[in-house]
Coordinates of C-alpha atoms in Angstrom, one line a residue:
Chain A
M1 CA -6.3 18.0 10.4
L2 CA -4.2 17.3 7.3
N3 CA -6.0 18.1 4.2
E4 CA -6.9 16.4 0.9
E5 CA -3.6 17.5 -0.6
V6 CA -1.7 14.9 1.4
R7 CA -4.0 12.2 0.3
N8 CA -3.7 13.2 -3.3
Q9 CA 0.0 12.4 -3.2
F10 CA -0.8 8.7 -2.9
P11 CA -1.7 7.6 -6.4
I12 CA -2.9 4.1 -5.3
L13 CA -5.7 5.7 -3.3
D14 CA -7.3 7.1 -6.4
Q15 CA -9.0 3.9 -7.6
E16 CA -12.2 2.0 -7.4
V17 CA -12.4 -1.4 -5.7
N18 CA -15.5 -3.5 -6.3
G19 CA -17.2 -0.5 -7.7
H20 CA -16.5 1.8 -4.8
S21 CA -13.8 4.4 -4.1
L22 CA -11.0 2.6 -2.2
V23 CA -10.9 3.3 1.6
Y24 CA -7.6 1.9 2.7
L25 CA -7.7 1.1 6.5
D26 CA -4.8 -1.4 6.7
S27 CA -1.8 0.8 7.1
A28 CA -0.7 -1.0 10.3
A29 CA 0.0 -4.0 7.9
T30 CA 1.7 -1.8 5.3
S31 CA 1.3 1.9 4.4
Q32 CA 0.8 3.2 0.9
K33 CA 3.6 5.1 -0.8
P34 CA 3.5 8.8 -2.0
Q35 CA 4.4 9.6 -5.6
Q36 CA 7.6 11.3 -4.3
V37 CA 8.9 8.0 -2.9
I38 CA 8.0 6.1 -6.0
D39 CA 9.8 8.7 -8.1
V40 CA 12.9 8.6 -6.1
M41 CA 13.1 4.8 -6.4
N42 CA 12.4 5.0 -10.1
S43 CA 15.2 7.5 -10.5
Y44 CA 17.6 5.3 -8.6
Y45 CA 16.9 2.4 -10.9
S46 CA 16.8 4.4 -14.1
G47 CA 19.6 6.8 -13.2
Y48 CA 22.3 5.4 -10.9
N49 CA 21.7 1.8 -9.9
S50 CA 25.1 0.4 -9.0
N51 CA 26.7 -1.5 -6.2
V52 CA 27.9 0.6 -3.2
H53 CA 31.2 1.0 -1.4
R54 CA 33.4 -0.6 -4.0
G55 CA 32.9 0.8 -7.5
V56 CA 35.4 3.5 -8.4
H57 CA 33.1 4.5 -11.2
T58 CA 30.7 7.4 -11.1
L59 CA 27.4 5.4 -10.7
G60 CA 29.0 3.5 -7.8
T61 CA 29.8 6.8 -6.1
R62 CA 26.3 8.1 -6.6
A63 CA 24.7 4.9 -5.3
T64 CA 27.0 5.0 -2.3
E65 CA 26.0 8.6 -1.6
G66 CA 22.3 7.7 -2.0
Y67 CA 22.7 4.8 0.4
E68 CA 24.8 6.5 3.0
G69 CA 22.8 9.7 2.6
S70 CA 19.7 7.8 3.7
R71 CA 21.5 6.5 6.7
E72 CA 22.2 10.1 7.7
K73 CA 18.5 10.9 7.3
V74 CA 17.6 7.9 9.5
K75 CA 20.0 9.1 12.1
N76 CA 18.5 12.6 12.3
F77 CA 14.9 11.2 12.1
I78 CA 15.3 9.1 15.2
N79 CA 18.0 11.3 16.8
A80 CA 20.6 8.6 17.0
N81 CA 24.0 9.8 18.2
S82 CA 25.8 8.6 15.1
T83 CA 25.2 6.8 11.8
K84 CA 27.3 4.0 13.2
E85 CA 24.2 3.2 15.3
C86 CA 21.8 2.8 12.4
I87 CA 22.0 -0.5 10.6
F88 CA 20.0 -1.2 7.5
V89 CA 18.2 -4.5 7.7
R90 CA 15.3 -6.1 5.9
G91 CA 12.7 -5.0 8.5
T92 CA 11.7 -5.1 12.2
T93 CA 11.8 -8.9 12.2
T94 CA 15.4 -9.1 11.0
A95 CA 16.4 -6.3 13.4
I96 CA 15.1 -8.2 16.4
N97 CA 16.5 -11.5 15.3
T98 CA 19.9 -9.8 14.9
V99 CA 19.8 -8.6 18.5
A100 CA 18.5 -11.9 19.7
H101 CA 21.2 -14.0 17.9
S102 CA 24.1 -11.7 18.5
Y103 CA 23.6 -9.9 21.8
G104 CA 21.2 -12.5 23.2
R105 CA 23.3 -15.6 22.6
E106 CA 26.4 -13.8 23.9
H107 CA 24.9 -12.5 27.1
L108 CA 22.2 -15.0 28.2
S109 CA 22.8 -18.2 30.1
E110 CA 20.9 -20.6 32.3
G111 CA 18.6 -18.9 34.8
D112 CA 18.7 -15.5 33.1
E113 CA 15.4 -13.9 32.2
I114 CA 14.0 -12.1 29.2
V115 CA 11.0 -10.0 30.2
L116 CA 8.3 -9.3 27.6
T117 CA 4.7 -8.3 27.4
K118 CA 1.7 -10.3 26.3
M119 CA 0.9 -7.8 23.6
E120 CA 4.0 -8.5 21.5
H121 CA 3.9 -9.3 17.8
H122 CA 5.2 -12.7 17.0
S123 CA 8.4 -11.0 15.7
N124 CA 9.2 -9.9 19.3
I125 CA 8.4 -13.3 20.8
I126 CA 9.7 -16.0 18.7
P127 CA 13.4 -14.8 18.4
W128 CA 13.5 -14.7 22.2
Q129 CA 11.9 -18.2 22.5
Q130 CA 14.6 -19.5 20.2
V131 CA 17.4 -17.8 22.0
A132 CA 16.0 -19.0 25.3
K133 CA 16.0 -22.6 24.0
L134 CA 19.7 -22.2 23.0
T135 CA 20.9 -20.6 26.2
G136 CA 18.6 -21.9 28.9
A137 CA 17.3 -18.5 29.7
K138 CA 13.6 -18.1 30.7
L139 CA 10.8 -15.9 29.2
K140 CA 8.8 -13.9 31.7
Y141 CA 5.6 -12.2 30.6
L142 CA 4.2 -9.1 32.1
P143 CA 0.5 -9.3 32.7
L144 CA -1.9 -7.3 30.6
Q145 CA -4.2 -5.0 32.6
E146 CA -8.0 -4.9 31.9
D147 CA -7.7 -1.9 29.6
G148 CA -4.9 -3.3 27.5
T149 CA -2.0 -1.5 29.1
I150 CA 0.9 -2.6 31.3
S151 CA 1.6 -1.3 34.7
L152 CA 5.0 0.1 35.7
D153 CA 4.5 -1.6 39.1
D154 CA 4.4 -4.9 37.4
V155 CA 7.5 -4.0 35.4
R156 CA 9.3 -3.1 38.7
T157 CA 8.3 -6.5 40.1
A158 CA 9.1 -8.5 37.0
V159 CA 12.5 -7.0 36.2
T160 CA 15.1 -8.3 38.6
S161 CA 18.8 -8.8 38.8
N162 CA 18.2 -12.0 36.8
T163 CA 16.8 -10.0 33.9
K164 CA 19.2 -9.5 31.1
I165 CA 16.8 -8.3 28.4
V166 CA 13.5 -6.5 28.3
A167 CA 11.7 -6.8 25.0
M168 CA 8.7 -4.6 24.4
T169 CA 6.7 -3.1 21.7
H170 CA 6.4 0.7 21.6
V171 CA 2.9 0.6 20.2
S172 CA 0.7 -2.5 20.1
N173 CA -0.3 -3.5 16.6
V174 CA -3.6 -4.8 18.0
L175 CA -4.6 -2.6 20.9
G176 CA -2.9 0.6 19.9
T177 CA -1.5 0.8 23.4
I178 CA 1.5 3.2 23.7
N179 CA 3.9 1.7 26.2
P180 CA 5.9 3.9 28.6
I181 CA 9.2 3.0 27.0
K182 CA 11.3 5.6 28.7
E183 CA 10.2 4.6 32.2
V184 CA 10.6 0.9 31.4
A185 CA 14.1 1.6 30.0
Q186 CA 15.0 3.2 33.3
I187 CA 13.8 0.2 35.2
A188 CA 15.7 -2.1 32.9
H189 CA 18.9 -0.1 33.3
D190 CA 18.5 0.0 37.1
N191 CA 18.8 -3.8 36.9
D192 CA 21.6 -3.8 34.5
A193 CA 19.4 -5.2 31.7
V194 CA 19.1 -3.8 28.2
I195 CA 15.8 -2.9 26.5
V196 CA 14.9 -3.9 22.9
V197 CA 12.0 -2.0 21.5
D198 CA 9.8 -3.1 18.5
G199 CA 9.0 0.3 17.0
A200 CA 7.3 -0.9 13.9
Q201 CA 4.0 0.8 14.8
A202 CA 5.5 3.8 16.5
V203 CA 8.1 5.4 14.1
P204 CA 5.6 5.9 11.3
H205 CA 3.2 7.7 13.5
M206 CA 5.0 9.8 16.1
K207 CA 8.2 11.5 16.9
V208 CA 10.7 8.9 18.2
D209 CA 13.9 10.1 19.8
V210 CA 16.0 7.1 20.8
Q211 CA 18.3 9.2 23.0
D212 CA 15.5 10.7 24.9
L213 CA 13.9 7.3 25.4
E214 CA 17.3 5.9 26.4
V215 CA 16.7 2.6 24.6
D216 CA 19.5 0.2 23.9
F217 CA 18.0 -1.3 20.7
Y218 CA 15.1 0.0 18.6
A219 CA 13.8 -1.7 15.5
F220 CA 11.4 -0.5 12.7
S221 CA 10.3 -1.1 9.2
G222 CA 10.3 1.2 6.1
H223 CA 7.2 -0.1 4.5
K224 CA 4.9 1.0 7.3
M225 CA 6.2 4.6 7.1
C226 CA 5.5 5.3 3.4
G227 CA 8.7 3.6 2.3
P228 CA 9.3 0.4 0.3
T229 CA 9.2 -3.1 1.6
G230 CA 12.4 -5.0 2.4
I231 CA 14.1 -2.2 4.3
G232 CA 14.2 -1.5 8.0
V233 CA 16.5 -0.2 10.6
L234 CA 18.1 -1.6 13.7
Y235 CA 19.2 1.1 16.0
G236 CA 21.7 0.1 18.7
K237 CA 23.8 2.0 21.2
Q238 CA 27.3 2.2 19.7
S239 CA 28.9 0.9 22.9
L240 CA 26.8 -2.3 22.6
L241 CA 27.1 -2.8 18.9
E242 CA 30.8 -2.4 19.0
N243 CA 31.1 -5.5 21.2
M244 CA 28.6 -7.6 19.2
E245 CA 29.4 -10.3 16.6
P246 CA 27.7 -10.1 13.3
V247 CA 25.1 -12.8 12.5
E248 CA 25.5 -12.7 8.7
F249 CA 28.9 -13.3 7.2
G250 CA 30.1 -12.8 3.6
G251 CA 30.7 -9.9 1.3
E252 CA 30.5 -6.3 2.2
M253 CA 31.0 -6.8 6.0
I254 CA 34.6 -7.9 6.0
D255 CA 37.9 -6.1 6.6
F256 CA 40.6 -8.7 5.9
V257 CA 39.9 -12.3 4.9
D258 CA 42.4 -15.0 5.4
L259 CA 42.0 -18.7 4.7
H260 CA 41.1 -19.5 8.3
D261 CA 40.0 -16.3 9.9
S262 CA 38.7 -12.9 9.0
T263 CA 38.0 -9.5 10.5
W264 CA 35.0 -7.3 10.3
K265 CA 34.4 -3.8 9.0
E266 CA 33.6 -1.1 11.5
L267 CA 30.1 -0.1 12.4
P268 CA 27.5 -0.1 10.9
W269 CA 28.8 -2.2 8.0
K270 CA 29.8 -5.2 9.9
F271 CA 26.1 -6.0 10.3
E272 CA 25.3 -5.5 6.7
G273 CA 26.6 -8.7 5.0
G274 CA 26.0 -9.0 1.2
T275 CA 25.0 -6.4 -1.3
P276 CA 22.9 -4.1 0.8
I277 CA 19.3 -3.0 0.2
I278 CA 20.3 0.0 -1.8
A279 CA 17.0 0.9 -3.6
G280 CA 15.2 0.2 -0.3
A281 CA 17.4 2.6 1.7
V282 CA 17.1 5.3 -1.0
G283 CA 13.3 4.9 -0.9
L284 CA 13.3 5.0 2.9
G285 CA 15.3 8.2 2.8
A286 CA 12.6 9.7 0.5
A287 CA 9.9 8.5 2.9
I288 CA 11.6 10.3 5.8
D289 CA 11.9 13.5 3.7
F290 CA 8.1 13.2 2.9
L291 CA 7.1 12.6 6.6
E292 CA 9.4 15.5 7.8
E293 CA 7.9 17.9 5.3
I294 CA 4.5 17.3 6.8
G295 CA 5.9 17.0 10.3
M296 CA 5.6 14.1 12.7
E297 CA 3.7 16.2 15.2
A298 CA 1.1 17.1 12.6
I299 CA 0.8 13.4 11.6
E300 CA 0.4 12.3 15.2
K301 CA -2.3 15.0 15.8
H302 CA -4.2 14.1 12.7
E303 CA -4.3 10.4 13.5
E304 CA -5.3 11.2 17.0
E305 CA -8.3 13.1 15.7
V306 CA -9.3 10.4 13.3
V307 CA -9.0 7.6 15.8
H308 CA -10.9 9.4 18.5
Y309 CA -13.6 10.1 16.0
A310 CA -13.6 6.5 14.9
I311 CA -14.0 5.2 18.4
E312 CA -16.8 7.7 19.1
Q313 CA -18.7 6.6 16.0
M314 CA -18.0 2.9 16.2
E315 CA -19.1 2.7 19.8
K316 CA -22.6 3.7 18.7
I317 CA -22.9 0.5 16.7
D318 CA -24.9 -2.1 18.7
G319 CA -23.1 -5.3 19.5
I320 CA -19.6 -4.1 18.7
T321 CA -16.6 -4.9 20.9
I322 CA -13.7 -2.6 20.7
Y323 CA -10.4 -3.7 22.2
G324 CA -7.7 -1.6 23.8
P325 CA -7.3 1.5 25.9
K326 CA -8.9 4.9 25.4
E327 CA -5.6 6.7 24.8
R328 CA -4.1 4.9 21.8
A329 CA -2.3 5.1 18.5
G330 CA -4.3 5.3 15.2
L331 CA -5.9 1.9 15.0
V332 CA -9.1 0.2 16.2
T333 CA -9.4 -3.6 16.7
F334 CA -13.0 -4.8 17.0
N335 CA -15.5 -7.5 16.5
L336 CA -19.2 -7.4 15.6
D337 CA -21.4 -9.8 17.6
D338 CA -22.4 -12.9 15.6
V339 CA -20.3 -11.9 12.6
H340 CA -16.9 -13.6 12.2
P341 CA -14.2 -11.0 11.4
H342 CA -13.4 -12.7 8.1
D343 CA -17.0 -12.2 7.1
T344 CA -16.9 -8.6 8.2
A345 CA -13.7 -8.0 6.2
T346 CA -15.2 -9.6 3.1
A347 CA -18.3 -7.6 3.4
L348 CA -16.4 -4.3 3.9
D349 CA -14.1 -5.2 0.9
S350 CA -17.2 -5.5 -1.3
L351 CA -17.7 -1.9 -0.4
G352 CA -14.1 -1.0 -1.3
I353 CA -13.0 -0.8 2.4
A354 CA -9.8 -2.6 3.2
V355 CA -9.4 -3.8 6.8
R356 CA -7.4 -6.6 8.3
A357 CA -9.0 -9.7 9.9
G358 CA -7.3 -12.5 11.7
H359 CA -4.9 -12.8 14.6
H360 CA -2.6 -10.0 13.5
C361 CA 0.5 -12.0 14.2
A362 CA -0.2 -11.8 17.9
Q363 CA -1.7 -15.2 18.9
P364 CA -0.8 -15.0 22.6
L365 CA -2.6 -11.7 22.8
M366 CA -5.7 -13.1 21.0
K367 CA -5.8 -15.8 23.7
E368 CA -5.6 -13.1 26.3
L369 CA -8.5 -11.2 24.7
Q370 CA -10.4 -14.5 24.4
A371 CA -10.9 -13.9 20.7
T372 CA -9.8 -16.3 18.0
A373 CA -9.7 -13.5 15.5
T374 CA -10.5 -9.8 15.3
A375 CA -11.0 -7.2 12.6
R376 CA -8.7 -4.1 12.6
A377 CA -9.0 -0.7 11.0
S378 CA -5.8 1.2 11.0
F379 CA -5.3 4.8 10.0
Y380 CA -2.6 6.9 8.6
L381 CA -2.0 10.5 7.4
Y382 CA -4.1 10.0 4.3
N383 CA -7.2 8.8 6.1
S384 CA -10.0 11.2 6.9
K385 CA -13.1 11.3 9.1
Q386 CA -15.0 10.6 5.9
D387 CA -13.2 7.3 5.7
V388 CA -14.4 6.6 9.2
D389 CA -18.0 7.5 8.2
L390 CA -17.8 5.0 5.3
L391 CA -16.4 2.3 7.6
V392 CA -19.1 2.9 10.2
D393 CA -21.8 2.8 7.5
G394 CA -20.2 -0.4 6.1
L395 CA -20.3 -2.0 9.5
R396 CA -23.9 -1.2 10.0
K397 CA -24.7 -2.7 6.6
T398 CA -22.6 -5.7 7.4
K399 CA -24.6 -6.2 10.6
E400 CA -27.8 -5.9 8.8
Y401 CA -26.8 -8.3 6.0
F402 CA -25.7 -11.0 8.3
G403 CA -28.6 -10.4 10.6
D404 CA -30.9 -10.8 7.6
V405 CA -29.5 -14.0 6.3
F406 CA -29.8 -15.6 9.7
Chain B
M1 CA -28.7 -2.5 -0.9
S2 CA -25.1 -2.5 -2.1
F3 CA -24.3 -6.0 -1.0
N4 CA -25.8 -7.9 -4.0
N5 CA -22.4 -9.3 -5.0
L6 CA -22.0 -10.8 -1.5
D7 CA -24.9 -13.1 -2.2
T8 CA -22.7 -15.1 -4.5
L9 CA -20.6 -15.9 -1.5
Y10 CA -23.1 -16.0 1.3
R11 CA -25.9 -18.2 0.0
Q12 CA -28.8 -18.9 2.3
V13 CA -27.9 -22.5 2.5
I14 CA -24.4 -21.6 3.7
M15 CA -25.8 -19.4 6.4
D16 CA -28.1 -22.2 7.4
H17 CA -25.1 -24.6 7.8
Y18 CA -23.2 -22.0 9.7
K19 CA -26.0 -21.3 12.1
T20 CA -27.2 -24.9 12.5
P21 CA -24.1 -27.0 11.7
R22 CA -24.7 -30.7 11.0
N23 CA -22.6 -33.3 12.7
K24 CA -21.1 -30.9 15.2
G25 CA -19.8 -32.5 18.3
K26 CA -17.6 -35.4 19.4
L27 CA -17.6 -39.0 18.3
E28 CA -17.7 -41.8 20.9
G29 CA -15.6 -44.9 20.7
D30 CA -12.7 -45.6 18.3
H31 CA -12.0 -42.9 15.8
I32 CA -9.4 -40.9 14.0
T33 CA -8.9 -37.3 15.0
V34 CA -7.4 -34.5 12.9
E35 CA -6.8 -31.0 14.1
L36 CA -6.0 -28.4 11.5
N37 CA -5.5 -24.7 11.7
N38 CA -5.5 -22.0 9.1
P39 CA -2.4 -20.2 10.5
T40 CA -3.0 -17.0 8.7
C41 CA -6.4 -16.4 10.2
G42 CA -6.9 -18.6 13.2
D43 CA -9.7 -20.9 11.8
R44 CA -9.5 -24.2 13.5
I45 CA -11.2 -27.5 12.9
D46 CA -11.1 -30.7 15.0
L47 CA -12.4 -33.4 12.8
Q48 CA -13.2 -36.9 14.0
L49 CA -13.8 -39.8 11.6
K50 CA -14.9 -43.4 12.1
V51 CA -13.7 -45.5 9.2
E52 CA -14.5 -49.2 9.0
D53 CA -13.8 -51.5 6.0
G54 CA -12.8 -48.6 3.9
V55 CA -16.1 -46.7 4.5
V56 CA -16.6 -43.5 6.4
Q57 CA -19.2 -44.7 9.0
D58 CA -19.4 -41.4 10.9
A59 CA -17.9 -38.0 11.1
K60 CA -18.2 -35.1 13.5
F61 CA -16.4 -31.8 13.9
E62 CA -15.7 -29.0 16.4
G63 CA -13.9 -25.8 15.8
E64 CA -14.1 -22.1 15.3
G65 CA -13.9 -19.9 12.3
C66 CA -15.8 -17.8 9.8
S67 CA -19.1 -18.8 8.2
I68 CA -17.5 -20.2 5.1
S69 CA -15.1 -22.5 7.0
M70 CA -17.7 -23.8 9.4
A71 CA -20.4 -24.2 6.8
S72 CA -18.0 -26.1 4.6
A73 CA -17.1 -28.4 7.4
S74 CA -20.8 -29.1 8.1
M75 CA -21.5 -29.8 4.5
M76 CA -18.4 -32.0 4.1
T77 CA -19.4 -34.3 6.9
Q78 CA -22.8 -34.6 5.4
V79 CA -21.4 -35.7 2.0
I80 CA -18.8 -38.2 3.1
I81 CA -20.7 -40.2 5.7
G82 CA -21.5 -43.5 4.1
K83 CA -19.1 -43.0 1.3
S84 CA -16.0 -45.1 0.7
V85 CA -12.7 -43.5 1.6
D86 CA -11.8 -43.5 -2.1
D87 CA -15.0 -41.7 -3.0
A88 CA -14.6 -39.3 -0.2
V89 CA -11.1 -38.3 -1.5
K90 CA -12.4 -38.1 -5.0
I91 CA -15.1 -35.7 -3.9
S92 CA -12.6 -33.7 -2.0
H93 CA -10.5 -33.3 -5.2
M94 CA -13.7 -32.3 -7.1
F95 CA -14.3 -29.7 -4.4
S96 CA -10.7 -28.4 -4.7
E97 CA -11.1 -28.0 -8.5
M98 CA -14.4 -26.2 -7.9
M99 CA -12.7 -23.8 -5.5
L100 CA -10.0 -23.0 -8.0
G101 CA -12.7 -22.2 -10.5
H102 CA -11.6 -25.1 -12.7
E103 CA -14.0 -27.3 -14.7
V104 CA -14.9 -30.2 -12.4
D105 CA -14.7 -33.8 -13.6
T106 CA -18.2 -35.1 -13.2
S107 CA -17.8 -38.5 -14.8
E108 CA -18.4 -40.3 -11.5
Y109 CA -20.3 -37.8 -9.3
K110 CA -22.5 -35.0 -10.6
L111 CA -22.3 -31.8 -8.6
E112 CA -26.0 -32.0 -8.0
D113 CA -25.5 -35.3 -6.3
L114 CA -23.2 -33.7 -3.8
G115 CA -25.9 -31.9 -1.9
D116 CA -25.3 -28.5 -0.3
I117 CA -21.6 -28.1 -1.2
Q118 CA -22.6 -26.8 -4.6
A119 CA -23.6 -23.6 -2.7
L120 CA -19.9 -23.0 -2.0
Q121 CA -19.2 -22.6 -5.7
G122 CA -19.3 -18.8 -5.3
V123 CA -16.3 -18.9 -3.0
S124 CA -14.0 -19.4 -6.0
K125 CA -14.7 -15.7 -6.9
F126 CA -13.3 -14.6 -3.5
P127 CA -9.7 -15.9 -3.6
A128 CA -8.9 -14.8 -0.1
R129 CA -11.6 -17.1 1.2
I130 CA -10.8 -20.3 -0.6
K131 CA -8.6 -21.5 2.2
C132 CA -11.5 -21.1 4.6
A133 CA -13.6 -23.4 2.5
T134 CA -11.0 -26.1 1.9
L135 CA -9.8 -26.4 5.6
A136 CA -12.3 -29.1 6.6
W137 CA -11.6 -31.1 3.4
K138 CA -7.9 -31.1 4.0
A139 CA -8.5 -32.3 7.5
M140 CA -10.7 -35.1 6.1
E141 CA -8.0 -36.2 3.5
Q142 CA -5.4 -36.2 6.2
G143 CA -7.7 -38.3 8.4
V144 CA -8.4 -41.0 5.9
E145 CA -4.7 -41.1 5.0
K146 CA -4.0 -41.9 8.6
E147 CA -6.4 -44.8 8.5
Q148 CA -4.7 -46.3 5.4

């Protein structure tokens, strides 16, 4: 288990909420930031804020080094083959939209299929719906098995020669399911399709190696991995990115501009129109340093212990429904009988415990689970078994309270 | 018990409306239907109104959501049945002000005349829950607008 020292590096966690010590269990929505990331961003703004790639002056050079240095860190962190394959974007949503509107519009036509799962976040559904409307392609959903996983046999049946794109989350933000991306990528490739992976809930929590997974596109967000909001990464295989058109045009991404036509910069900059997210990238670099100092394997192991303990303790509560498979990432989605999840979340908040309630941006999955809403506790490297105990105690009190008023 | 502050939000009368909602169901015959969702959390109300000669003759609702949203819907139907459309909208505005924690204009209606909805006053102290309380009222306002 990671110790208290890790938690102490997150200043925000040292506060009282509604008269109780804060227990933050909403890291799947956004993670908290360690002092070291906050400091690096501060020193960027107070020391070398400047635009990148064009200033001849000293600050411009330092900003460029900071920005491109972070790209190098991203490349190593996910084991991309080159920094050309790591595009800075606003977040996972923008990354997937970029693939959909560039690669998707170029390669899809009437009768083609996009295969996805029923556990996708809206950000890995709606871009494909939109592209399908524009191109006449069809969406095909893999069924969800009873335990909240997908079966590779179903993937083999669903992916055919008509399939051009397989869009899949690495880790479900609701069920915690870890999908067999490497195997699915293989099936996609056997059918000459590409695979686009939503890695928002994976990269912060486990070692991700894009070359080992053999994925074509992989998207993730900085703010869920101890970094700032507004920065994320689109990884794409160089051979694919080279042949794709940008989706945003303007400053920063051009080579030559003429009155009637223009040419683009080389990778990765042709996809980074406008003044880039410099402070965000610098902050993401600091977050990667922080995570690597602790080690992704240690983080994964820590979360595994916390989540197993959470399930074991939560299962003891009468009238609780826990969604998702046994083997899962560090989150638990649940409902208490006869207590609406909003009411659960409000009751827990009054005890200083922050959980998420709602549909978690996965309405099709909620329908599948036959729940209009659920509550979710999600864990990260700063959470402990003691946080789980407080949650379980809070849930018992919530049950009692709503039982009493009835 | 450490939940004392919750009692401001979850008053007995709210829980009573949640557990035994008034006017829950479907209206027969001619009526207006409004379906509204709270997209951020999945609360849903299906409100049916019968308006004749500018008066709300009857109202029923179906839906799913938290205790606050469903209790508010139940209380809302109770208050507006028999009121003129103008008065129903006025009361809805009073309710919005109440939710925002603003001083409520009581020149025409006193809060105590509005029955159980006073119990929802505590919601204003829980900003994240105000949308739950106002969903049914928004549906009602849209419904009577349709009629006019």
